[in-house]
mmCIF file of C-alpha atoms in Angstrom:
data_model
loop_
_atom_site.group_PDB
_atom_site.id
_atom_site.type_symbol
_atom_site.label_atom_id
_atom_site.label_comp_id
_atom_site.label_asym_id
_atom_site.label_seq_id
_atom_site.Cartn_x
_atom_site.Cartn_y
_atom_site.Cartn_z
ATOM 1 C CA MET A 3 48.383 2.808 25.272
ATOM 2 C CA GLY A 4 51.099 0.406 26.300
ATOM 3 C CA GLU A 5 52.912 1.107 22.930
ATOM 4 C CA LYS A 6 52.890 4.838 23.257
ATOM 5 C CA GLY A 7 56.001 5.839 24.775
ATOM 6 C CA ASN A 8 55.253 9.592 25.341
ATOM 7 C CA ALA A 9 51.408 8.954 26.765
ATOM 8 C CA ARG A 10 50.921 10.964 29.886
ATOM 9 C CA ARG A 11 47.585 9.840 31.152
ATOM 10 C CA HIS A 12 45.618 6.564 30.287
ATOM 11 C CA LEU A 13 42.145 7.967 30.123
ATOM 12 C CA TYR A 14 40.270 4.609 29.925
ATOM 13 C CA GLU A 15 41.700 3.282 32.804
ATOM 14 C CA GLU A 16 41.173 6.817 35.146
ATOM 15 C CA ALA A 17 37.335 6.657 33.916
ATOM 16 C CA LYS A 18 36.927 2.956 34.783
ATOM 17 C CA GLU A 19 38.686 3.277 38.299
ATOM 18 C CA LEU A 20 36.321 6.350 38.844
ATOM 19 C CA GLY A 21 33.224 4.499 38.003
ATOM 20 C CA ILE A 22 32.142 6.944 35.449
ATOM 21 C CA LEU A 23 31.565 4.696 32.403
ATOM 22 C CA VAL A 24 28.336 3.005 30.940
ATOM 23 C CA ARG A 25 27.800 -0.191 32.411
ATOM 24 C CA ASP A 26 26.560 -3.613 31.039
ATOM 25 C CA GLU A 27 24.364 -6.005 32.895
ATOM 26 C CA ALA A 28 27.229 -7.615 34.696
ATOM 27 C CA GLY A 29 28.297 -3.993 36.062
ATOM 28 C CA GLU A 30 31.356 -3.827 33.884
ATOM 29 C CA PRO A 31 32.030 -1.038 31.509
ATOM 30 C CA TYR A 32 30.139 -1.372 28.423
ATOM 31 C CA MET A 33 32.608 -2.041 25.703
ATOM 32 C CA MET A 34 31.614 -1.387 21.937
ATOM 33 C CA PRO A 35 33.427 -1.965 18.660
ATOM 34 C CA ASN A 36 34.214 1.179 16.885
ATOM 35 C CA THR A 37 36.270 0.452 13.429
ATOM 36 C CA ALA A 38 39.223 -1.471 14.803
ATOM 37 C CA PHE A 39 39.091 -1.377 18.473
ATOM 38 C CA ASP A 40 36.500 -1.324 21.373
ATOM 39 C CA VAL A 41 35.394 1.612 23.311
ATOM 40 C CA ALA A 42 33.425 2.727 26.442
ATOM 41 C CA MET A 43 31.295 5.505 26.893
ATOM 42 C CA LEU A 44 31.206 8.062 29.682
ATOM 43 C CA ASP A 45 28.114 8.131 31.628
ATOM 44 C CA PHE A 46 27.138 11.705 31.867
ATOM 45 C CA THR A 47 24.018 10.894 34.083
ATOM 46 C CA ASN A 48 27.140 10.782 36.783
ATOM 47 C CA PRO A 49 27.880 14.582 37.434
ATOM 48 C CA GLU A 50 31.583 13.206 38.193
ATOM 49 C CA ALA A 51 31.902 12.014 34.527
ATOM 50 C CA SER A 52 31.065 15.845 33.443
ATOM 51 C CA SER A 53 33.628 17.139 35.816
ATOM 52 C CA TRP A 54 36.311 14.847 34.876
ATOM 53 C CA PHE A 55 35.811 15.366 31.406
ATOM 54 C CA LYS A 56 35.963 19.156 31.481
ATOM 55 C CA GLY A 57 39.141 18.643 33.170
ATOM 56 C CA ILE A 58 40.563 16.940 30.059
ATOM 57 C CA LEU A 59 39.163 19.832 27.742
ATOM 58 C CA ARG A 60 40.578 22.333 30.335
ATOM 59 C CA GLY A 61 44.021 20.816 29.620
ATOM 60 C CA MET A 62 43.641 21.205 25.908
ATOM 61 C CA ALA A 63 42.577 24.918 26.034
ATOM 62 C CA ASP A 64 45.583 25.415 28.220
ATOM 63 C CA GLU A 65 47.697 24.033 25.744
ATOM 64 C CA GLY A 66 46.230 26.279 23.057
ATOM 65 C CA VAL A 67 43.526 24.191 21.334
ATOM 66 C CA SER A 68 40.695 26.497 20.403
ATOM 67 C CA GLY A 69 38.407 23.737 18.914
ATOM 68 C CA TRP A 70 37.526 20.290 18.462
ATOM 69 C CA MET A 71 35.128 17.404 17.052
ATOM 70 C CA ALA A 72 32.948 16.210 19.594
ATOM 71 C CA ASP A 73 32.445 13.095 17.670
ATOM 72 C CA PHE A 74 29.825 10.213 18.307
ATOM 73 C CA GLY A 75 27.145 10.280 21.200
ATOM 74 C CA GLU A 76 24.681 8.333 19.027
ATOM 75 C CA GLY A 77 25.544 4.777 20.176
ATOM 76 C CA LEU A 78 24.340 4.248 23.647
ATOM 77 C CA PRO A 79 23.079 0.941 23.876
ATOM 78 C CA LEU A 80 19.753 0.037 24.597
ATOM 79 C CA ASP A 81 20.603 -2.571 27.528
ATOM 80 C CA ALA A 82 22.919 -0.547 29.213
ATOM 81 C CA ARG A 83 23.008 0.363 32.710
ATOM 82 C CA LEU A 84 23.287 4.070 33.926
ATOM 83 C CA HIS A 85 24.359 5.846 36.970
ATOM 84 C CA SER A 86 20.895 7.523 37.024
ATOM 85 C CA GLY A 87 19.003 4.189 37.059
ATOM 86 C CA GLU A 88 16.915 5.385 34.088
ATOM 87 C CA ASP A 89 15.422 3.334 31.290
ATOM 88 C CA PRO A 90 18.731 3.232 28.504
ATOM 89 C CA VAL A 91 15.915 3.197 25.832
ATOM 90 C CA ALA A 92 14.530 6.595 26.904
ATOM 91 C CA ALA A 93 18.028 7.827 27.786
ATOM 92 C CA HIS A 94 19.509 6.979 24.070
ATOM 93 C CA ASN A 95 18.151 9.941 22.437
ATOM 94 C CA ARG A 96 18.922 12.118 25.612
ATOM 95 C CA TYR A 97 22.654 11.286 25.660
ATOM 96 C CA PRO A 98 23.824 13.341 22.696
ATOM 97 C CA GLU A 99 22.038 16.266 24.234
ATOM 98 C CA LEU A 100 24.307 15.625 27.232
ATOM 99 C CA TRP A 101 27.264 14.966 25.362
ATOM 100 C CA ALA A 102 26.852 18.651 23.593
ATOM 101 C CA ARG A 103 25.728 20.332 26.813
ATOM 102 C CA VAL A 104 29.123 19.204 29.074
ATOM 103 C CA ASN A 105 31.122 20.459 25.867
ATOM 104 C CA ARG A 106 29.210 23.750 25.849
ATOM 105 C CA GLU A 107 29.342 24.232 29.562
ATOM 106 C CA PHE A 108 32.975 23.887 29.332
ATOM 107 C CA ALA A 109 33.436 26.387 26.756
ATOM 108 C CA ASP A 110 31.382 29.095 28.133
ATOM 109 C CA GLU A 111 33.119 28.797 31.678
ATOM 110 C CA TRP A 112 36.442 28.895 29.942
ATOM 111 C CA LYS A 113 35.455 31.889 27.611
ATOM 112 C CA SER A 114 33.868 33.642 30.978
ATOM 113 C CA GLU A 115 37.298 32.803 33.050
ATOM 114 C CA ALA A 116 39.829 33.804 30.081
ATOM 115 C CA GLY A 117 38.045 36.902 28.956
ATOM 116 C CA GLU A 118 38.725 35.916 25.443
ATOM 117 C CA GLU A 119 36.421 37.601 22.708
ATOM 118 C CA ASP A 120 36.599 34.689 20.401
ATOM 119 C CA GLY A 121 36.333 31.620 22.746
ATOM 120 C CA LEU A 122 36.377 27.979 21.707
ATOM 121 C CA VAL A 123 34.291 26.098 19.414
ATOM 122 C CA PHE A 124 33.348 22.523 18.829
ATOM 123 C CA PHE A 125 30.973 20.594 16.343
ATOM 124 C CA VAL A 126 28.879 17.324 17.046
ATOM 125 C CA ARG A 127 27.181 14.969 14.836
ATOM 126 C CA ALA A 128 24.558 13.321 17.129
ATOM 127 C CA GLY A 129 21.658 15.159 18.265
ATOM 128 C CA PHE A 130 18.109 15.303 19.696
ATOM 129 C CA ARG A 131 15.411 18.084 20.626
ATOM 130 C CA GLU A 132 17.786 20.147 22.656
ATOM 131 C CA SER A 133 21.007 19.630 20.761
ATOM 132 C CA SER A 134 20.748 22.977 19.279
ATOM 133 C CA ARG A 135 20.466 24.630 22.610
ATOM 134 C CA TRP A 136 23.912 23.505 23.322
ATOM 135 C CA ALA A 137 25.894 22.444 20.430
ATOM 136 C CA MET A 138 27.623 25.329 18.742
ATOM 137 C CA LEU A 139 27.936 23.641 15.115
ATOM 138 C CA PHE A 140 26.877 20.285 13.646
ATOM 139 C CA TRP A 141 28.452 18.344 11.279
ATOM 140 C CA GLU A 142 26.824 15.934 8.868
ATOM 141 C CA GLY A 143 28.990 12.700 9.540
ATOM 142 C CA ASP A 144 30.793 10.337 7.074
ATOM 143 C CA GLN A 145 29.623 10.726 3.486
ATOM 144 C CA MET A 146 30.871 8.438 0.874
ATOM 145 C CA VAL A 147 33.588 9.998 -1.663
ATOM 146 C CA SER A 148 31.027 9.745 -4.418
ATOM 147 C CA TRP A 149 28.589 11.500 -6.482
ATOM 148 C CA GLN A 150 25.813 9.471 -5.062
ATOM 149 C CA ALA A 151 22.513 10.784 -4.222
ATOM 150 C CA ASN A 152 21.905 8.091 -1.228
ATOM 151 C CA ASP A 153 25.320 8.728 0.730
ATOM 152 C CA GLY A 154 27.638 10.970 -1.326
ATOM 153 C CA ILE A 155 28.073 14.702 -2.393
ATOM 154 C CA LYS A 156 24.420 15.119 -3.042
ATOM 155 C CA SER A 157 23.559 13.739 0.335
ATOM 156 C CA SER A 158 25.599 16.181 1.795
ATOM 157 C CA VAL A 159 23.251 18.982 0.424
ATOM 158 C CA VAL A 160 20.043 16.829 1.497
ATOM 159 C CA GLY A 161 21.423 16.719 4.983
ATOM 160 C CA LEU A 162 22.562 20.358 4.966
ATOM 161 C CA LEU A 163 18.992 21.763 3.995
ATOM 162 C CA SER A 164 16.988 19.168 5.735
ATOM 163 C CA GLY A 165 18.828 20.119 8.917
ATOM 164 C CA GLY A 166 18.221 23.593 8.392
ATOM 165 C CA LEU A 167 14.258 22.989 8.365
ATOM 166 C CA SER A 168 14.809 20.738 11.437
ATOM 167 C CA GLY A 169 16.427 23.081 13.972
ATOM 168 C CA ILE A 170 20.071 22.638 13.069
ATOM 169 C CA PRO A 171 21.021 26.090 11.663
ATOM 170 C CA LEU A 172 24.934 25.757 11.717
ATOM 171 C CA ASN A 173 25.982 22.880 9.519
ATOM 172 C CA HIS A 174 28.320 21.350 7.453
ATOM 173 C CA SER A 175 30.191 18.149 5.962
ATOM 174 C CA ASP A 176 33.466 17.131 5.010
ATOM 175 C CA ALA A 177 34.725 18.521 1.805
ATOM 176 C CA GLY A 178 35.314 15.724 -0.381
ATOM 177 C CA GLY A 179 33.506 12.922 2.008
ATOM 178 C CA TYR A 180 34.907 10.549 4.252
ATOM 179 C CA CYS A 181 34.077 6.987 3.601
ATOM 180 C CA THR A 182 36.594 5.282 1.273
ATOM 181 C CA VAL A 183 36.405 1.452 0.048
ATOM 182 C CA ASP A 184 39.359 0.436 -1.905
ATOM 183 C CA LEU A 185 38.547 -3.452 -2.236
ATOM 184 C CA PRO A 186 39.373 -5.423 -5.641
ATOM 185 C CA LEU A 187 35.781 -5.623 -6.567
ATOM 186 C CA LEU A 188 34.481 -2.570 -4.935
ATOM 187 C CA ARG A 189 36.148 0.694 -5.156
ATOM 188 C CA TYR A 190 34.887 4.210 -3.927
ATOM 189 C CA ARG A 191 37.979 6.558 -4.041
ATOM 190 C CA ARG A 192 37.689 10.150 -3.881
ATOM 191 C CA SER A 193 38.555 11.701 -7.462
ATOM 192 C CA GLU A 194 40.127 15.182 -8.067
ATOM 193 C CA GLU A 195 36.806 16.397 -9.650
ATOM 194 C CA LEU A 196 34.874 15.143 -6.863
ATOM 195 C CA LEU A 197 36.883 16.905 -4.232
ATOM 196 C CA MET A 198 36.918 20.121 -6.295
ATOM 197 C CA ARG A 199 33.331 20.224 -6.740
ATOM 198 C CA TRP A 200 32.822 19.421 -2.901
ATOM 199 C CA MET A 201 34.999 22.277 -1.941
ATOM 200 C CA GLU A 202 32.823 24.489 -4.016
ATOM 201 C CA VAL A 203 29.911 23.495 -2.007
ATOM 202 C CA ASN A 204 31.307 23.961 1.178
ATOM 203 C CA ALA A 205 32.675 27.537 0.355
ATOM 204 C CA PHE A 206 28.888 28.545 1.085
ATOM 205 C CA THR A 207 28.564 26.796 4.420
ATOM 206 C CA VAL A 208 28.881 28.121 7.788
ATOM 207 C CA VAL A 209 32.235 25.895 7.646
ATOM 208 C CA PHE A 210 34.778 25.235 4.977
ATOM 209 C CA ARG A 211 36.873 22.233 6.164
ATOM 210 C CA THR A 212 38.453 19.312 4.390
ATOM 211 C CA HIS A 213 39.164 15.828 5.722
ATOM 212 C CA GLU A 214 41.490 13.154 4.453
ATOM 213 C CA GLY A 215 39.003 10.451 5.005
ATOM 214 C CA ASN A 216 39.297 7.102 6.421
ATOM 215 C CA LYS A 217 42.077 5.851 3.811
ATOM 216 C CA PRO A 218 44.110 8.911 3.141
ATOM 217 C CA GLY A 219 46.357 7.238 0.565
ATOM 218 C CA SER A 220 43.345 6.072 -1.599
ATOM 219 C CA ASN A 221 42.072 9.485 -1.911
ATOM 220 C CA CYS A 222 42.771 12.632 -3.650
ATOM 221 C CA GLN A 223 43.651 15.295 -1.100
ATOM 222 C CA PHE A 224 43.795 19.409 -1.258
ATOM 223 C CA TYR A 225 47.581 19.008 -1.315
ATOM 224 C CA SER A 226 47.989 16.366 -3.794
ATOM 225 C CA ASN A 227 48.921 18.773 -6.523
ATOM 226 C CA SER A 228 49.200 22.166 -7.639
ATOM 227 C CA ARG A 229 45.755 21.974 -9.132
ATOM 228 C CA THR A 230 44.295 20.875 -6.016
ATOM 229 C CA LEU A 231 46.307 23.303 -3.959
ATOM 230 C CA ALA A 232 45.201 26.175 -6.452
ATOM 231 C CA HIS A 233 41.572 25.277 -6.164
ATOM 232 C CA PHE A 234 41.680 24.855 -2.233
ATOM 233 C CA ALA A 235 43.194 28.598 -2.176
ATOM 234 C CA ARG A 236 40.311 29.928 -4.552
ATOM 235 C CA CYS A 237 37.527 28.006 -2.594
ATOM 236 C CA ALA A 238 38.915 29.452 0.674
ATOM 237 C CA LYS A 239 38.869 33.023 -0.957
ATOM 238 C CA ILE A 240 35.319 32.677 -2.125
ATOM 239 C CA TYR A 241 34.491 31.441 1.433
ATOM 240 C CA LYS A 242 36.246 34.569 3.016
ATOM 241 C CA ALA A 243 34.884 36.915 0.625
ATOM 242 C CA TRP A 244 31.191 36.409 2.140
ATOM 243 C CA GLU A 245 32.579 36.653 5.719
ATOM 244 C CA PHE A 246 30.930 39.530 6.691
ATOM 245 C CA TYR A 247 27.602 38.081 5.636
ATOM 246 C CA ARG A 248 28.065 34.738 7.602
ATOM 247 C CA VAL A 249 28.764 36.909 10.700
ATOM 248 C CA GLN A 250 25.435 38.265 10.190
ATOM 249 C CA LEU A 251 23.630 34.913 9.504
ATOM 250 C CA VAL A 252 24.865 33.198 12.418
ATOM 251 C CA LYS A 253 23.523 36.044 14.578
ATOM 252 C CA GLU A 254 20.462 35.658 13.072
ATOM 253 C CA ALA A 255 20.503 31.809 13.497
ATOM 254 C CA ALA A 256 21.174 32.396 17.191
ATOM 255 C CA GLU A 257 18.198 34.722 17.364
ATOM 256 C CA LYS A 258 15.676 33.067 15.273
ATOM 257 C CA GLY A 259 16.886 29.822 14.408
ATOM 258 C CA LEU A 260 17.261 30.194 10.572
ATOM 259 C CA PRO A 261 19.680 28.336 8.912
ATOM 260 C CA VAL A 262 22.727 29.857 7.219
ATOM 261 C CA ALA A 263 22.330 27.495 4.137
ATOM 262 C CA ARG A 264 18.735 27.264 3.323
ATOM 263 C CA HIS A 265 16.198 25.330 1.250
ATOM 264 C CA LEU A 266 14.523 27.828 -1.095
ATOM 265 C CA PHE A 267 10.968 26.639 0.528
ATOM 266 C CA LEU A 268 11.610 28.610 3.462
ATOM 267 C CA HIS A 269 11.301 31.979 1.196
ATOM 268 C CA TYR A 270 9.067 30.503 -1.486
ATOM 269 C CA PRO A 271 6.820 28.133 0.137
ATOM 270 C CA GLU A 272 4.170 28.269 -2.472
ATOM 271 C CA ASP A 273 5.934 27.719 -5.207
ATOM 272 C CA ARG A 274 5.568 24.122 -6.566
ATOM 273 C CA ARG A 275 8.985 24.087 -8.585
ATOM 274 C CA VAL A 276 10.437 24.804 -5.037
ATOM 275 C CA GLN A 277 8.701 22.131 -3.425
ATOM 276 C CA LYS A 278 10.444 19.529 -5.576
ATOM 277 C CA LEU A 279 13.756 20.684 -5.179
ATOM 278 C CA THR A 280 15.953 18.141 -3.115
ATOM 279 C CA TYR A 281 19.848 19.050 -3.608
ATOM 280 C CA GLN A 282 20.046 20.944 -6.826
ATOM 281 C CA GLN A 283 20.462 24.356 -5.189
ATOM 282 C CA PHE A 284 20.265 26.315 -2.016
ATOM 283 C CA LEU A 285 19.905 29.890 -0.648
ATOM 284 C CA VAL A 286 22.802 31.309 1.560
ATOM 285 C CA GLY A 287 20.667 33.656 3.655
ATOM 286 C CA THR A 288 18.552 35.271 1.308
ATOM 287 C CA GLU A 289 20.685 37.197 -0.716
ATOM 288 C CA MET A 290 22.759 34.439 -2.488
ATOM 289 C CA LEU A 291 21.596 31.576 -4.482
ATOM 290 C CA VAL A 292 24.124 28.619 -5.128
ATOM 291 C CA VAL A 293 23.342 25.893 -7.751
ATOM 292 C CA PRO A 294 26.174 23.632 -7.462
ATOM 293 C CA VAL A 295 27.991 20.927 -9.719
ATOM 294 C CA LEU A 296 26.913 17.320 -8.306
ATOM 295 C CA ASP A 297 27.515 15.254 -11.096
ATOM 296 C CA LYS A 298 30.858 13.970 -12.606
ATOM 297 C CA GLY A 299 31.682 15.537 -16.138
ATOM 298 C CA ARG A 300 29.287 18.356 -15.904
ATOM 299 C CA THR A 301 30.199 22.230 -16.907
ATOM 300 C CA ALA A 302 26.769 23.462 -16.678
ATOM 301 C CA VAL A 303 23.727 23.280 -14.288
ATOM 302 C CA THR A 304 19.987 23.835 -14.474
ATOM 303 C CA ALA A 305 18.961 26.727 -12.336
ATOM 304 C CA TYR A 306 15.873 27.732 -11.068
ATOM 305 C CA PHE A 307 15.147 31.369 -10.270
ATOM 306 C CA PRO A 308 12.171 31.954 -8.391
ATOM 307 C CA THR A 309 10.553 35.412 -9.279
ATOM 308 C CA SER A 310 7.347 35.686 -7.101
ATOM 309 C CA ASP A 311 9.033 38.541 -5.136
ATOM 310 C CA GLY A 312 9.927 40.373 -8.055
ATOM 311 C CA GLY A 313 13.561 40.235 -7.845
ATOM 312 C CA SER A 314 16.424 39.503 -10.275
ATOM 313 C CA TRP A 315 19.776 37.356 -9.801
ATOM 314 C CA ARG A 316 22.911 38.416 -11.028
ATOM 315 C CA HIS A 317 25.500 35.860 -12.114
ATOM 316 C CA VAL A 318 28.723 36.772 -9.994
ATOM 317 C CA TRP A 319 31.300 35.811 -12.544
ATOM 318 C CA THR A 320 29.462 36.913 -15.778
ATOM 319 C CA GLY A 321 27.197 39.654 -14.499
ATOM 320 C CA GLU A 322 24.635 38.036 -16.499
ATOM 321 C CA GLU A 323 21.098 38.857 -14.921
ATOM 322 C CA PHE A 324 18.237 36.638 -14.274
ATOM 323 C CA GLY A 325 14.833 37.933 -13.604
ATOM 324 C CA GLY A 326 11.489 39.205 -14.845
ATOM 325 C CA GLY A 327 10.654 35.771 -16.541
ATOM 326 C CA HIS A 328 13.592 36.281 -18.792
ATOM 327 C CA ARG A 329 17.414 35.920 -18.856
ATOM 328 C CA SER A 330 19.252 38.656 -20.297
ATOM 329 C CA GLY A 331 22.347 37.790 -22.596
ATOM 330 C CA HIS A 332 22.708 34.560 -24.423
ATOM 331 C CA GLY A 333 21.441 31.069 -23.752
ATOM 332 C CA SER A 334 18.279 28.996 -23.579
ATOM 333 C CA VAL A 335 15.678 29.647 -21.101
ATOM 334 C CA GLY A 336 13.495 26.526 -19.808
ATOM 335 C CA GLU A 337 9.578 26.721 -19.825
ATOM 336 C CA ALA A 338 8.292 29.312 -17.574
ATOM 337 C CA THR A 339 6.253 28.143 -14.263
ATOM 338 C CA VAL A 340 3.763 29.981 -12.535
ATOM 339 C CA HIS A 341 6.677 31.532 -10.206
ATOM 340 C CA GLY A 342 9.757 31.437 -11.904
ATOM 341 C CA PHE A 343 11.566 29.803 -14.508
ATOM 342 C CA GLU A 344 14.634 27.576 -15.314
ATOM 343 C CA ALA A 345 17.970 28.465 -17.153
ATOM 344 C CA GLU A 346 20.922 26.614 -18.058
ATOM 345 C CA VAL A 347 24.215 28.227 -16.744
ATOM 346 C CA SER A 348 27.746 27.347 -17.210
ATOM 347 C CA ALA A 349 29.586 26.323 -14.235
ATOM 348 C CA ASP A 350 33.512 25.524 -15.159
ATOM 349 C CA VAL A 351 35.659 23.984 -12.039
ATOM 350 C CA GLY A 352 36.452 27.305 -10.308
ATOM 351 C CA CYS A 353 33.385 29.256 -11.331
ATOM 352 C CA PRO A 354 30.363 27.520 -9.664
ATOM 353 C CA ALA A 355 27.109 29.021 -10.445
ATOM 354 C CA VAL A 356 26.520 31.424 -7.754
ATOM 355 C CA PHE A 357 23.887 34.218 -8.001
ATOM 356 C CA VAL A 358 23.200 37.320 -5.931
ATOM 357 C CA ARG A 359 20.243 39.447 -5.799
ATOM 358 C CA VAL A 360 20.289 42.447 -8.061
ATOM 359 C CA GLY A 361 20.616 45.649 -5.961
ATOM 360 C CA SER A 362 21.530 43.899 -2.835
ATOM 361 C CA PRO A 363 24.147 45.643 -0.656
ATOM 362 C CA VAL A 364 25.444 42.103 0.482
ATOM 363 C CA GLY A 365 25.764 41.050 -3.231
ATOM 364 C CA GLU A 366 27.290 44.166 -4.105
ATOM 365 C CA ARG A 367 30.021 43.461 -1.059
ATOM 366 C CA PHE A 368 30.441 40.165 -1.876
ATOM 367 C CA VAL A 369 31.477 40.321 -5.684
ATOM 368 C CA ARG A 370 33.539 43.604 -4.460
ATOM 369 C CA ASN A 371 35.249 41.188 -2.081
ATOM 370 C CA LEU A 372 35.721 38.563 -4.700
ATOM 371 C CA ARG A 373 37.759 41.086 -6.857
ATOM 372 C CA ASP A 374 39.835 42.521 -4.137
ATOM 373 C CA LEU A 375 40.811 38.914 -3.334
ATOM 374 C CA GLY A 376 41.623 38.272 -6.906
ATOM 375 C CA VAL A 377 39.093 35.572 -7.487
ATOM 376 C CA ILE A 378 37.050 37.626 -10.359
#
């Protein structure tokens, strides 16, 4: 802080003096390593900590900030000392709930006082059983800038869908991933292709948001060149085109807990082919089906179309229909299953494999909006 000439407050020193930090066995602020520096945590079992922190948020909102990332929350040490005196092992999973709650309480209080229709928004990454009660939005944390299934673009879809099945209905990831490794013998750097494909995935999640990553200079960014800028604009328009449906789905999530982006299992639970799906495809609500490209160098995907409900699906870019046990138009069709069939579908960069239900008012409006925005 001493190196920052424009600093107005030293928040750590304020919190330390007020005695509202989580403490160690010696009764001192519990300092924990975080990247290149150490940090302390606010002790939200102390009501004074909540009041103090809300004051910080109020200063932000009064300055015009309308949203923020309520990061971390998962790191309460198991040997910490808390104001409440409770067992830190038991409190460890409760802490992210308290973290989300204090942010939500302020957002609700500010909206009530200000009378604003839209209010404030924040998103969290840590959570436990009651987190969805308090958190407005979730984010999946820091994926690698890679194509990997264990911690890259594929894992972002796994997290999106498993979260949706676990009571986290409003969720998203950083478009392009976050964690970069740029060492002589080990390199994970975000390529232009990876960034573009990740944008296509996130254009169909509840939030469309990029991140430079932990090493911005080593990664391709949305502003790197004319191609990335144009693709970012295109995906933003795609995201805009289903805004009307997103509003409906967010309301449904609030009322019923159903996620915006859904594993097909929620609507086709008896389909054995659906049961085997992990990251390959997902539904947006019930009216849109997304089959993203998640592998380097691919320009086509294998899509599975469940047909147990008798419906058909229309490709938004080509208008081709898939349903009734066959595909209209040209191309090979995979071996039929009991409840559906597979088909190889082209998916060039900028035209991901996205389908809408035939006859769906939502699908018709989405396609119409895409045309109006110049995407089709």
